[in-house]
């Protein structure tokens, strides 16, 4: 590890990162209690980890459990630390690295507002149909589409709407679950 | 069964049920109901401090010297923020504390009320866990859960923030059992994996250049852990070194003891760490003060790491055999497995290794040039150590942070765990004096000495007043060099001897200061008079502030200089330490 060190004159050493960074989706099962989100997010900022996407909601009301889906970008060594540091938090039950554990499903929902008239409106509707986007609001000069899918699909739909009068976008962040019969 | 009482009474009841005898605190508006309940009972004794930081360090000293949790009670706002340094210190050094902070009434939270602060927000990152109690029904559960979290697994500080209306509210007190505690997610692993322990022992059985590298985890695991460590060391015949936090877990008088390792550790301990083939880390965490350059750290060894905190494994140094568990349990198991495989120490196989170690020992890396005109700080500590051995009392040492702390670690020798209290991870100047107060509260008949520097001690000097109030005969042994000595040493090492603000100007007259507080002051500057002055300090039945005027520019050596591996340690005969570090090093710390 840490094969390359800059020459240093300090007991603190600055290491050059030699591992490639990777994007991983973690699923975190936590007690749904006040401050839990601050605890998780605070851990990331305090230890300098990067969050790409974060989704939180209660998933088992009876047991007051929430699932946090967090997408992180880090080297494999840091990813292991993130998992262990999360597991160290008192209200955290389990942490699964869905990316490392194999097949998982990832979905995101976006609401996309597009304004326009004439040919643009017709083109907007054709593309929305191709992406299976639902119209959830319509006026004479605008649509709001609801689109779900992998983040890449939403990215491309947004890119196509750009020249057709894209007004604004809101996205939920990623929800992910493993394939097969097992629970986390 | 369940008894009706106020939230404030529940706090006291829960403390009593937890067996708490002493708490350290300071009252204020939001905490008054708890103070009122405290006034009307006798089970829990309250020690009134002079500053809330002092309360946290006292609780740390109390906890570290007894193995029991330290308890702190402070008011809202500034009471809570003043406690933050001690909480962080306890988190870094894994000390079990329960800190009760009062809060403004729930209806006022968020309104910027008088003495309001976001205590749970501020302390989230400096506690193991924290609570804001919004309903009195939750209070008994939270009180007991806080003690469980603070004392189990890797110990640490827990904050319970209690709004004033919750303190007044009536509710039913109950003692929760483990199953009804809220956090079923909290289950620290205490038993080490049997296969990993087996693999570790197999590795140890083949070792030719082994070393035990032990840390504060052995102390936290209780006195039995230290006994098992000694047993295992004697069974194997391996040398033992320890971190600053682990001193006392293995007796310093034992022939297998190598002295402390790390930045100011002994030559033999550091070279043995560098050259070993099997390293057995028990309850230490590869801190940067230990490893120096990570890529050059013990390059040819297989490493075994026993730690109760899974996140400590592979955090800094990659290890070959990780064992997650409580040091006491794992050490006991290692002893059992070793015995099942052999009844011989590996004396013959490791004889060449010991021969090499003896050569390093012969260098006498803790040596120094004594003087008969000026008191050398190392000499002062040696004489103090010799004098305390003759006292026939249990001796506890606390320190502040800096050169004096390292000299104390090098020249005062500990044969028992829980007798050495110092701020390791956070390096908190001002820790030692209040910590000594806490230790003395727990051990009224013991000899408790704070080995201090004149700069550090002024950070929490006001707690001398606490010592006088409660007739706690602590001895404060100040090595006064009129410098922030360690800062001055680093400026020599790294910054061309430009002493930016590293001198102690306008020092108080410590003798008069002691007298002003109602204690005794002693000053000594002549080496020939030192022994008599130390005897005078030890004989006095009350707090003493002992001002030892020492050599001003003594360097704390040996030292692994900045960014160098263990085998490039600076020894005491180095004339000019300013030439050792290159230009690039100065950019870093």
XYZ file of C-alpha atoms in Angstrom:
773
model
C 0.000 0.000 0.000
C 0.921 3.648 -0.358
C 3.729 2.809 -2.707
C 4.525 6.388 -3.642
C 5.258 8.928 -1.007
C 6.263 12.447 -1.658
C 9.530 13.218 0.051
C 8.479 14.676 3.347
C 10.021 16.203 6.379
C 7.115 15.519 8.601
C 5.708 12.909 10.882
C 2.553 13.484 8.935
C 3.145 12.018 5.528
C 1.289 12.979 2.422
C 0.510 9.880 0.443
C -0.197 9.886 -3.224
C -3.274 7.845 -3.983
C -2.373 4.893 -6.162
C -5.686 3.069 -6.201
C -8.313 3.833 -8.844
C -11.478 5.458 -7.590
C -14.750 3.576 -8.031
C -18.444 4.390 -7.743
C -20.323 2.176 -5.298
C -23.914 2.051 -4.089
C -24.299 1.356 -0.360
C -27.517 0.375 1.339
C -27.635 1.324 5.011
C -30.298 0.027 7.410
C -30.760 2.416 10.342
C -33.070 3.181 13.255
C -35.408 5.950 12.161
C -34.716 8.501 14.881
C -34.072 12.241 15.072
C -30.598 13.168 13.922
C -29.777 9.934 12.131
C -29.350 11.633 8.760
C -27.088 14.278 10.325
C -25.028 11.492 11.888
C -24.520 9.720 8.561
C -23.893 12.880 6.543
C -21.661 14.286 9.301
C -19.524 11.156 9.150
C -18.989 11.681 5.416
C -18.009 15.332 5.778
C -15.860 14.764 8.887
C -13.806 12.036 7.239
C -13.693 13.614 3.795
C -15.749 11.021 1.905
C -17.670 12.107 -1.213
C -21.417 11.561 -1.573
C -22.783 11.364 -5.140
C -26.388 10.670 -4.267
C -28.356 10.126 -1.073
C -31.885 8.787 -0.606
C -33.563 8.271 2.757
C -36.971 7.054 3.770
C -38.621 4.931 6.419
C -39.140 1.428 5.037
C -40.462 -0.521 8.028
C -42.793 1.604 10.114
C -43.444 -1.027 12.803
C -39.743 -1.464 13.619
C -38.954 2.197 12.930
C -36.312 1.315 10.378
C -35.135 3.473 7.503
C -33.070 2.587 4.473
C -30.444 5.012 3.286
C -29.127 4.491 -0.223
C -25.900 6.342 -0.734
C -23.721 6.468 -3.825
C -20.062 7.143 -3.014
C -16.949 7.630 -5.083
C -13.790 6.335 -3.423
C -10.849 3.977 -3.715
C -11.438 0.357 -2.654
C -9.501 0.927 0.599
C -11.584 3.980 1.507
C -14.792 2.132 0.577
C -14.008 -0.498 3.212
C -13.394 2.275 5.764
C -16.689 3.988 4.872
C -18.579 0.745 5.456
C -16.814 0.092 8.801
C -17.214 3.675 9.985
C -20.938 3.595 9.145
C -21.347 0.316 11.015
C -19.698 1.933 14.038
C -22.586 4.412 14.412
C -24.866 3.256 17.216
C -28.196 3.393 15.274
C -26.821 1.634 12.161
C -27.892 -2.016 11.850
C -26.194 -3.117 8.635
C -24.354 -1.743 5.642
C -24.308 -3.536 2.302
C -22.120 -2.595 -0.629
C -24.586 -3.477 -3.381
C -22.033 -2.818 -6.119
C -19.508 -5.198 -4.577
C -22.074 -7.859 -3.724
C -23.147 -8.373 -7.319
C -26.426 -7.973 -9.133
C -28.609 -5.146 -7.926
C -31.347 -2.956 -9.323
C -30.990 0.806 -9.354
C -33.791 3.232 -10.085
C -34.376 6.939 -9.841
C -37.417 9.133 -10.378
C -37.342 12.602 -11.919
C -39.938 15.321 -12.486
C -39.085 17.376 -15.542
C -40.754 20.616 -16.594
C -40.650 21.566 -20.262
C -42.214 24.710 -21.798
C -42.780 25.364 -25.498
C -45.223 25.692 -28.351
C -45.799 24.381 -31.904
C -43.392 21.798 -33.332
C -41.406 21.648 -30.129
C -44.495 20.466 -28.232
C -45.100 17.628 -30.637
C -41.432 16.584 -30.594
C -41.416 16.723 -26.768
C -44.379 14.356 -26.595
C -42.852 11.899 -29.111
C -39.645 11.684 -27.068
C -41.541 11.407 -23.792
C -43.410 8.459 -25.237
C -40.160 6.783 -26.312
C -38.821 7.154 -22.753
C -42.118 6.057 -21.208
C -42.352 9.361 -19.363
C -45.778 10.089 -17.866
C -47.404 13.474 -18.239
C -48.329 14.496 -14.693
C -49.213 18.112 -15.440
C -50.039 19.900 -18.659
C -50.892 23.459 -19.606
C -51.138 25.129 -23.021
C -47.491 26.065 -22.864
C -45.896 23.442 -20.602
C -45.672 19.808 -19.490
C -44.375 18.162 -16.343
C -43.101 14.629 -17.036
C -42.481 11.900 -14.528
C -39.752 9.548 -15.628
C -38.234 6.606 -13.785
C -35.311 4.417 -14.661
C -31.596 4.111 -14.298
C -29.851 7.428 -13.735
C -28.291 7.224 -17.246
C -31.726 7.019 -18.870
C -32.873 10.101 -16.954
C -29.669 11.897 -17.946
C -30.342 11.238 -21.640
C -33.984 12.279 -21.429
C -32.942 15.551 -19.768
C -30.310 16.106 -22.465
C -32.927 15.633 -25.194
C -35.332 18.056 -23.504
C -32.641 20.739 -23.248
C -33.167 22.239 -26.742
C -36.953 21.705 -26.568
C -37.567 24.132 -23.686
C -36.371 22.455 -20.514
C -37.334 24.643 -17.526
C -36.324 22.667 -14.446
C -35.592 19.212 -13.124
C -35.983 17.547 -9.761
C -34.571 14.067 -9.055
C -35.071 11.759 -6.076
C -31.619 10.246 -5.993
C -30.974 6.587 -6.327
C -33.000 3.764 -4.777
C -31.324 0.378 -5.010
C -32.095 -3.196 -4.010
C -30.374 -6.528 -4.529
C -31.769 -9.111 -6.980
C -32.938 -12.517 -5.787
C -34.913 -13.658 -2.712
C -32.574 -12.432 0.081
C -33.090 -9.282 2.132
C -30.179 -7.210 3.361
C -43.351 -1.215 40.994
C -42.756 1.800 38.868
C -42.198 4.899 40.915
C -43.467 8.381 40.026
C -40.800 11.031 40.107
C -39.572 14.106 38.256
C -37.084 13.931 35.410
C -34.456 15.501 37.659
C -35.033 12.821 40.298
C -34.824 10.152 37.601
C -31.360 11.410 36.690
C -30.163 10.972 40.262
C -31.973 7.642 40.649
C -30.391 6.287 37.463
C -26.935 7.449 38.605
C -27.476 5.699 41.937
C -28.655 2.528 40.208
C -25.550 2.628 38.034
C -23.404 2.746 41.168
C -22.141 6.269 40.537
C -20.594 7.788 43.661
C -19.036 10.979 42.313
C -19.969 13.428 39.604
C -18.098 16.505 38.425
C -20.123 19.544 37.488
C -21.076 23.182 37.490
C -24.618 24.513 37.942
C -26.531 26.989 35.795
C -30.091 28.095 35.059
C -31.181 25.154 32.931
C -29.589 22.577 35.265
C -31.158 23.838 38.494
C -33.852 21.132 38.859
C -31.158 18.415 38.712
C -29.037 20.362 41.206
C -32.068 20.642 43.480
C -32.549 16.864 43.348
C -28.833 16.391 43.966
C -29.061 18.589 47.073
C -31.731 16.362 48.610
C -29.834 13.086 48.579
C -26.525 11.671 49.740
C -25.714 8.732 47.493
C -24.065 10.791 44.770
C -21.376 13.267 45.760
C -20.928 16.300 43.533
C -17.520 17.922 42.982
C -17.874 21.576 42.063
C -15.325 22.506 39.411
C -14.140 25.941 38.279
C -14.608 25.442 34.531
C -16.546 22.726 32.686
C -13.437 21.589 30.766
C -11.980 20.771 34.184
C -15.038 18.631 34.966
C -14.539 16.529 31.832
C -10.821 15.946 32.487
C -11.541 15.094 36.141
C -14.087 12.556 34.951
C -11.483 11.178 32.526
C -8.901 10.818 35.304
C -11.530 9.215 37.519
C -12.540 6.786 34.760
C -9.023 5.879 33.684
C -7.852 5.205 37.252
C -10.879 3.148 38.310
C -12.161 1.473 35.148
C -15.585 2.945 35.948
C -17.317 5.591 33.805
C -16.725 9.238 34.702
C -19.848 11.377 35.057
C -20.170 15.093 34.260
C -23.089 17.454 34.861
C -23.134 20.874 33.208
C -25.654 23.488 32.244
C -26.858 24.513 28.779
C -25.062 26.796 26.300
C -21.581 27.720 27.567
C -21.646 24.840 30.052
C -21.979 22.423 27.173
C -19.552 24.161 24.807
C -16.881 24.321 27.534
C -17.166 20.553 27.897
C -16.410 19.931 24.221
C -12.594 19.723 24.587
C -12.829 17.041 27.268
C -15.429 15.093 25.299
C -13.188 15.108 22.232
C -10.238 14.064 24.379
C -12.250 11.148 25.781
C -13.346 10.110 22.292
C -9.771 10.067 20.984
C -8.468 8.097 23.973
C -11.522 5.810 24.327
C -12.445 6.886 27.865
C -15.969 6.079 29.111
C -17.789 9.296 30.113
C -21.445 10.124 30.604
C -21.960 13.865 30.302
C -25.351 15.265 31.261
C -25.968 18.684 29.748
C -29.010 20.749 30.653
C -30.959 22.371 27.828
C -33.474 25.224 27.600
C -37.149 24.058 27.798
C -38.345 22.127 24.723
C -40.730 24.961 23.830
C -37.786 27.356 23.503
C -35.429 25.063 21.554
C -34.559 26.735 18.264
C -35.566 30.216 19.397
C -32.028 31.384 20.261
C -33.054 31.444 23.924
C -30.679 32.621 26.667
C -27.881 30.072 27.118
C -29.225 27.933 24.286
C -26.926 26.059 21.931
C -27.386 23.092 19.649
C -25.657 20.707 22.044
C -26.451 17.498 20.183
C -25.339 19.156 16.918
C -22.099 20.440 18.420
C -21.234 17.198 20.212
C -22.315 14.761 17.481
C -18.804 14.417 16.119
C -17.036 14.408 19.492
C -19.090 11.737 21.241
C -19.619 8.050 20.725
C -23.338 8.800 20.851
C -25.607 11.592 22.082
C -29.245 12.118 22.994
C -31.705 14.973 23.226
C -34.398 13.828 25.651
C -37.728 15.263 24.502
C -40.087 13.208 26.697
C -39.679 12.258 30.326
C -40.887 8.707 29.497
C -37.669 8.164 27.535
C -35.348 9.481 30.236
C -34.825 6.304 32.355
C -34.133 4.221 29.245
C -31.728 6.795 27.839
C -29.849 7.208 31.123
C -29.167 3.482 31.368
C -28.487 3.036 27.673
C -25.933 5.868 27.824
C -23.948 4.012 30.488
C -24.056 0.844 28.441
C -22.832 2.574 25.284
C -20.126 4.551 27.116
C -18.633 1.516 28.844
C -18.938 -1.339 26.331
C -17.249 -2.007 23.004
C -14.671 0.680 22.354
C -15.460 3.001 25.290
C -16.191 6.672 24.712
C -18.123 9.738 25.824
C -21.940 9.902 25.643
C -23.899 13.153 26.018
C -27.467 13.310 27.365
C -29.052 16.704 26.718
C -32.059 17.242 29.031
C -34.356 20.259 28.561
C -35.468 22.000 31.744
C -39.173 21.148 31.314
C -38.265 17.449 31.020
C -36.353 17.776 34.310
C -39.526 19.133 35.958
C -41.955 16.684 34.300
C -43.378 13.764 36.294
C -43.007 10.261 34.958
C -42.511 6.664 35.927
C -38.981 5.526 36.623
C -37.953 2.079 35.418
C -34.730 0.187 34.845
C -34.707 -1.184 31.335
C -33.198 -4.599 30.697
C -30.961 -5.189 27.713
C -33.804 -6.334 25.484
C -35.891 -3.216 25.956
C -33.050 -0.834 25.183
C -33.748 1.056 22.010
C -30.657 0.362 19.982
C -30.698 -3.291 19.059
C -28.206 -2.290 16.364
C -25.511 -1.779 19.010
C -23.824 -5.113 19.592
C -20.061 -4.855 19.972
C -18.163 -8.021 19.183
C -16.119 -9.109 22.206
C -15.039 -12.669 21.430
C -12.292 -13.002 18.855
C -12.741 -15.376 15.923
C -11.323 -18.790 16.934
C -9.729 -19.479 13.544
C -8.029 -16.065 13.512
C -6.651 -16.616 17.034
C -5.376 -20.027 15.936
C -3.713 -18.473 12.874
C -2.147 -15.773 15.058
C -0.696 -18.300 17.485
C 0.661 -20.381 14.577
C 2.398 -17.292 13.262
C 3.811 -16.568 16.721
C 5.079 -20.139 17.008
C 7.150 -19.698 13.855
C 8.426 -16.220 14.732
C 12.132 -15.565 15.003
C 12.032 -11.800 15.554
C 8.684 -11.198 17.282
C 7.428 -8.202 19.248
C 4.297 -7.360 21.240
C 3.096 -3.835 20.473
C 0.420 -3.053 23.061
C -1.856 -0.055 23.559
C -4.610 1.565 25.589
C -7.032 -1.192 24.597
C -5.305 -3.544 27.054
C -5.946 -1.052 29.862
C -9.548 -0.479 28.785
C -10.166 -4.225 28.815
C -9.579 -4.277 32.585
C -6.770 -5.426 34.890
C -7.241 -9.083 33.900
C -6.140 -8.164 30.369
C -2.815 -6.928 31.747
C -2.412 -10.192 33.661
C -3.075 -12.225 30.530
C -0.612 -10.067 28.605
C 2.079 -10.741 31.168
C 1.276 -14.448 31.105
C 1.409 -14.584 27.309
C 4.646 -12.596 27.189
C 6.268 -14.966 29.694
C 4.947 -18.055 27.916
C 6.374 -16.894 24.616
C 9.489 -15.077 25.816
C 8.794 -12.255 23.330
C 9.784 -8.619 23.963
C 7.019 -6.124 24.804
C 6.713 -2.452 23.889
C 3.749 -0.159 24.384
C 2.206 3.068 23.173
C 1.887 6.110 25.423
C -1.683 5.090 26.273
C -0.755 1.528 27.168
C 1.980 2.231 29.737
C 1.516 0.123 32.861
C -0.255 -2.769 31.144
C 3.087 -4.579 31.158
C 5.385 -4.003 34.137
C 8.276 -1.677 33.376
C 10.448 -3.637 35.821
C 10.069 -6.819 33.749
C 13.162 -7.984 31.815
C 11.075 -8.356 28.617
C 9.991 -4.685 28.746
C 11.465 -2.549 25.941
C 10.175 0.879 26.923
C 7.692 2.984 25.007
C 7.807 3.059 21.212
C 7.038 5.807 18.714
C 8.227 9.320 18.060
C 9.896 9.640 21.487
C 10.167 5.935 22.186
C 13.338 4.034 22.996
C 15.885 3.081 20.357
C 15.450 -0.625 21.095
C 11.642 -0.529 20.865
C 11.640 1.348 17.567
C 14.387 -0.698 15.946
C 12.728 -3.903 17.061
C 9.453 -2.690 15.503
C 11.289 -1.911 12.279
C 13.173 -5.218 12.058
C 10.635 -7.672 13.482
C 9.202 -10.583 11.485
C 5.981 -10.951 13.508
C 4.259 -7.977 15.145
C 1.459 -8.652 17.616
C -0.561 -5.461 18.052
C -2.867 -5.741 21.061
C -5.271 -2.841 21.469
C -3.264 -0.162 19.669
C -4.289 1.647 16.496
C -1.184 2.414 14.397
C -1.317 6.097 15.290
C 0.924 8.374 13.196
C 3.084 9.081 16.287
C 3.841 5.343 16.272
C 4.271 4.504 12.610
C 6.242 7.480 11.304
C 6.377 6.966 7.531
C 3.788 4.327 6.782
C 5.558 2.945 3.700
C 8.711 2.368 5.723
C 6.878 1.057 8.811
C 8.070 -2.408 9.820
C 8.506 -3.438 6.188
C 9.235 -7.159 6.623
C 6.799 -8.255 9.291
C 3.587 -10.229 9.334
C 1.151 -8.293 11.470
C -1.487 -9.513 13.921
C -3.953 -6.850 15.101
C -6.348 -7.308 18.018
C -8.895 -4.483 18.294
C -12.481 -4.192 19.496
C -13.221 -1.570 16.831
C -13.478 -3.130 13.342
C -12.827 0.257 11.723
C -9.327 0.316 13.277
C -8.354 -2.733 11.234
C -6.535 -1.834 7.999
C -7.273 1.877 8.521
C -3.616 2.920 8.468
C -1.527 -0.219 8.126
C -2.580 -3.373 6.292
C -2.479 -6.356 8.637
C -2.255 -10.087 7.939
C -4.293 -11.493 10.843
C -7.046 -9.181 12.118
C -8.825 -10.265 15.299
C -11.870 -8.242 16.314
C -12.611 -8.595 20.001
C -12.007 -7.483 23.561
C -8.292 -7.637 24.458
C -9.000 -9.486 27.697
C -10.922 -12.278 25.986
C -8.557 -12.555 23.034
C -5.433 -12.589 25.223
C -6.950 -15.284 27.458
C -7.739 -17.320 24.365
C -4.243 -16.794 22.925
C -2.756 -18.074 26.190
C -4.989 -21.139 26.043
C -4.205 -21.917 22.407
C -0.457 -21.368 22.907
C -0.516 -23.760 25.876
C -2.392 -26.361 23.836
C 0.376 -26.329 21.222
C 3.538 -26.120 23.293
C 4.768 -25.856 26.831
C 8.058 -24.236 25.903
C 8.841 -20.578 25.353
C 10.667 -19.964 22.097
C 13.800 -18.930 23.967
C 16.231 -20.760 21.725
C 14.699 -19.707 18.418
C 14.599 -16.069 19.422
C 17.915 -15.922 21.242
C 19.686 -14.174 18.310
C 16.854 -11.625 18.278
C 17.334 -10.868 21.983
C 21.059 -10.553 21.373
C 20.356 -7.882 18.757
C 17.940 -6.141 21.132
C 20.601 -6.119 23.849
C 22.933 -4.313 21.451
C 20.295 -1.642 20.857
C 19.607 -1.401 24.574
C 23.292 -0.796 25.187
C 22.992 2.467 23.238
C 21.092 3.827 26.285
C 18.844 6.046 24.212
C 17.249 7.674 27.271
C 20.622 8.856 28.526
C 21.288 12.562 29.054
C 24.117 14.748 30.312
C 23.392 15.674 33.880
C 24.540 18.939 35.426
C 25.321 20.045 38.953
C 24.415 23.673 38.345
C 21.042 23.382 36.662
C 18.261 20.822 37.121
C 17.793 18.644 34.043
C 14.109 17.810 33.504
C 14.893 14.101 33.065
C 16.812 14.147 36.352
C 13.884 15.815 38.120
C 11.543 13.035 36.987
C 14.050 10.324 37.939
C 14.392 11.777 41.422
C 10.615 12.108 41.729
C 10.229 8.460 40.702
C 12.802 7.305 43.244
C 11.198 9.378 46.011
C 7.683 8.077 45.295
C 8.865 4.448 45.397
C 9.791 4.895 49.042
C 6.376 6.272 49.995
C 4.625 2.927 50.332
C 1.549 4.467 48.724
C -0.238 3.741 45.484
C 1.196 6.297 43.037
C -0.830 7.790 40.175
C 0.729 10.084 37.579
C -1.111 12.476 35.295
C 0.527 14.812 32.787
C -0.145 17.830 30.664
C 1.070 17.794 27.056
C 4.534 18.462 25.699
C 8.146 17.649 26.508
C 7.450 17.007 30.190
C 4.813 14.447 29.158
C 7.316 12.524 27.032
C 9.995 12.719 29.721
C 7.493 11.416 32.251
C 6.638 8.531 29.909
C 10.346 7.771 29.464
C 11.674 8.205 32.999
C 8.764 7.372 35.310
C 8.144 3.633 35.325
C 4.791 1.929 35.717
C 4.269 -1.601 36.935
C 0.477 -1.541 37.095
C -2.295 -0.535 34.701
C -4.624 2.431 35.425
C -1.868 4.409 37.173
C -0.871 6.610 34.229
C -3.286 9.278 32.939
C -2.310 11.352 29.935
C -3.921 12.963 26.912
C -2.647 10.892 23.999
C -4.796 11.240 20.901
C -5.974 14.809 21.225
C -2.882 16.119 23.026
C -4.817 18.452 25.314
C -2.680 20.931 27.252
C -4.394 21.497 30.588
C -5.471 17.867 30.993
C -3.213 16.879 33.866
C -4.223 19.118 36.768
C -7.969 18.393 36.616
C -7.271 14.728 35.792
C -5.226 14.556 39.009
C -8.181 15.994 40.923
C -10.421 13.271 39.446
C -7.933 10.529 40.323
C -7.575 11.815 43.886
C -11.371 11.867 44.340
C -11.429 8.180 43.386
C -8.338 7.284 45.463
C -8.290 9.587 48.505
C -5.315 7.857 50.152
C -3.115 7.557 47.094
C -0.273 9.813 46.032
C -1.437 11.652 42.895
C 1.073 13.745 40.969
C 0.525 15.902 37.899
C 3.818 16.140 36.026
C 3.303 19.462 34.267
C 4.864 22.178 32.183
C 4.536 25.831 33.137
C 2.632 26.586 29.913
C 0.143 23.687 29.983
C -0.672 24.008 33.653
C -1.879 27.565 33.224
C -4.667 26.395 30.913
C -6.643 24.813 33.765
C -4.854 26.302 36.784
C -8.125 27.383 38.389
C -8.915 23.768 39.319
C -6.336 24.115 42.080
C -9.181 25.866 43.852
C -11.288 22.693 43.488
C -8.453 20.639 44.994
C -8.252 23.024 47.955
C -12.036 23.034 48.466
C -12.277 19.232 48.637
C -8.962 18.787 50.510
C -7.481 16.753 47.680
C -3.721 16.648 48.313
C -2.625 16.539 44.655
C 0.980 17.409 43.853
C 1.642 19.505 40.774
C 5.229 19.002 39.668
C 5.956 21.784 37.177
C 9.040 21.407 34.983
C 9.447 25.117 34.382
C 11.685 25.960 31.416
C 9.858 29.199 30.513
C 9.205 27.698 27.098
C 6.542 25.765 25.294
C 9.386 23.313 25.082
C 8.056 20.958 22.433
C 7.073 23.859 20.165
C 10.536 25.356 20.697
C 12.126 21.992 19.844
C 10.119 21.741 16.591
C 11.061 25.308 15.709
C 14.705 24.292 16.094
C 14.050 21.229 14.020
C 11.961 22.763 11.247
C 11.935 26.543 11.349
C 15.501 27.810 11.661
C 15.221 28.407 15.407
C 12.802 31.300 14.903
C 10.910 31.057 18.204
C 7.540 32.441 17.185
C 5.559 32.812 20.419
C 6.929 29.681 22.040
C 8.167 31.358 25.228
C 6.311 31.817 28.510
C 6.363 35.540 29.230
C 5.000 37.199 32.390
C 4.828 33.935 34.289
C 3.100 34.104 37.642
C 5.090 33.466 40.804
C 3.869 29.902 41.260
C 4.737 29.850 44.974
C 2.630 32.922 45.675
C -0.070 31.623 43.367
C -0.268 28.364 45.334
C -0.507 30.339 48.559
C -3.191 32.599 47.110
C -5.265 29.500 46.351
C -4.712 28.127 49.852
C -2.220 25.460 48.847
C 1.511 25.175 49.368
C 4.130 26.506 46.963
C 7.703 25.247 46.653
C 10.411 26.407 44.273
C 13.658 24.611 43.536
C 16.426 25.518 41.108
C 19.474 23.812 42.577
C 20.047 20.129 41.744
C 21.604 19.605 45.166
C 18.407 20.736 46.897
C 16.008 18.804 44.687
C 15.655 15.662 46.799
C 14.899 17.641 49.948
C 12.369 19.771 48.112
C 10.637 16.689 46.667
C 10.503 15.200 50.166
C 8.936 18.424 51.438
C 6.313 18.228 48.691
C 5.482 14.586 49.443
C 5.298 15.203 53.180
C 2.816 18.055 52.927
C -0.771 17.020 53.563
C -2.512 19.164 50.984
C -2.226 20.406 47.410
C 1.275 21.516 46.419
C 2.388 23.533 43.432
C 6.047 22.647 42.975
C 7.930 24.939 40.622
C 11.058 23.134 39.403
C 13.237 25.529 37.449
C 14.893 23.338 34.809
C 17.320 23.636 31.900
C 15.620 25.922 29.377
C 16.625 24.414 26.042
C 16.813 20.695 26.684
C 15.584 18.601 23.747
C 13.294 15.653 24.214
C 15.166 12.713 22.701
C 15.315 10.172 21.261
C 13.076 11.354 18.452
C 12.073 9.849 15.159
C 12.366 12.978 13.066
C 9.714 14.145 10.758
C 8.877 11.760 7.948
C 11.647 9.299 8.709
C 11.356 5.584 9.351
C 11.992 4.004 12.758
C 15.608 3.142 12.001
C 16.529 6.799 11.456
C 15.892 7.851 15.033
C 17.803 10.831 16.490
C 19.782 9.852 19.565
C 20.648 12.084 22.525
C 24.212 12.824 21.388
C 23.058 14.664 18.256
C 24.540 18.140 18.427
C 22.440 20.172 16.044
C 18.927 18.920 15.377
C 18.315 21.806 12.974
C 20.217 20.084 10.154
C 18.189 16.903 10.026
C 15.036 17.825 8.153
C 15.149 18.852 4.519
C 13.527 21.879 2.890
C 10.360 20.104 1.745
C 9.594 18.909 5.243
C 8.997 22.403 6.448
C 5.838 22.692 4.399
C 4.263 20.019 6.529
C 3.605 19.689 10.227
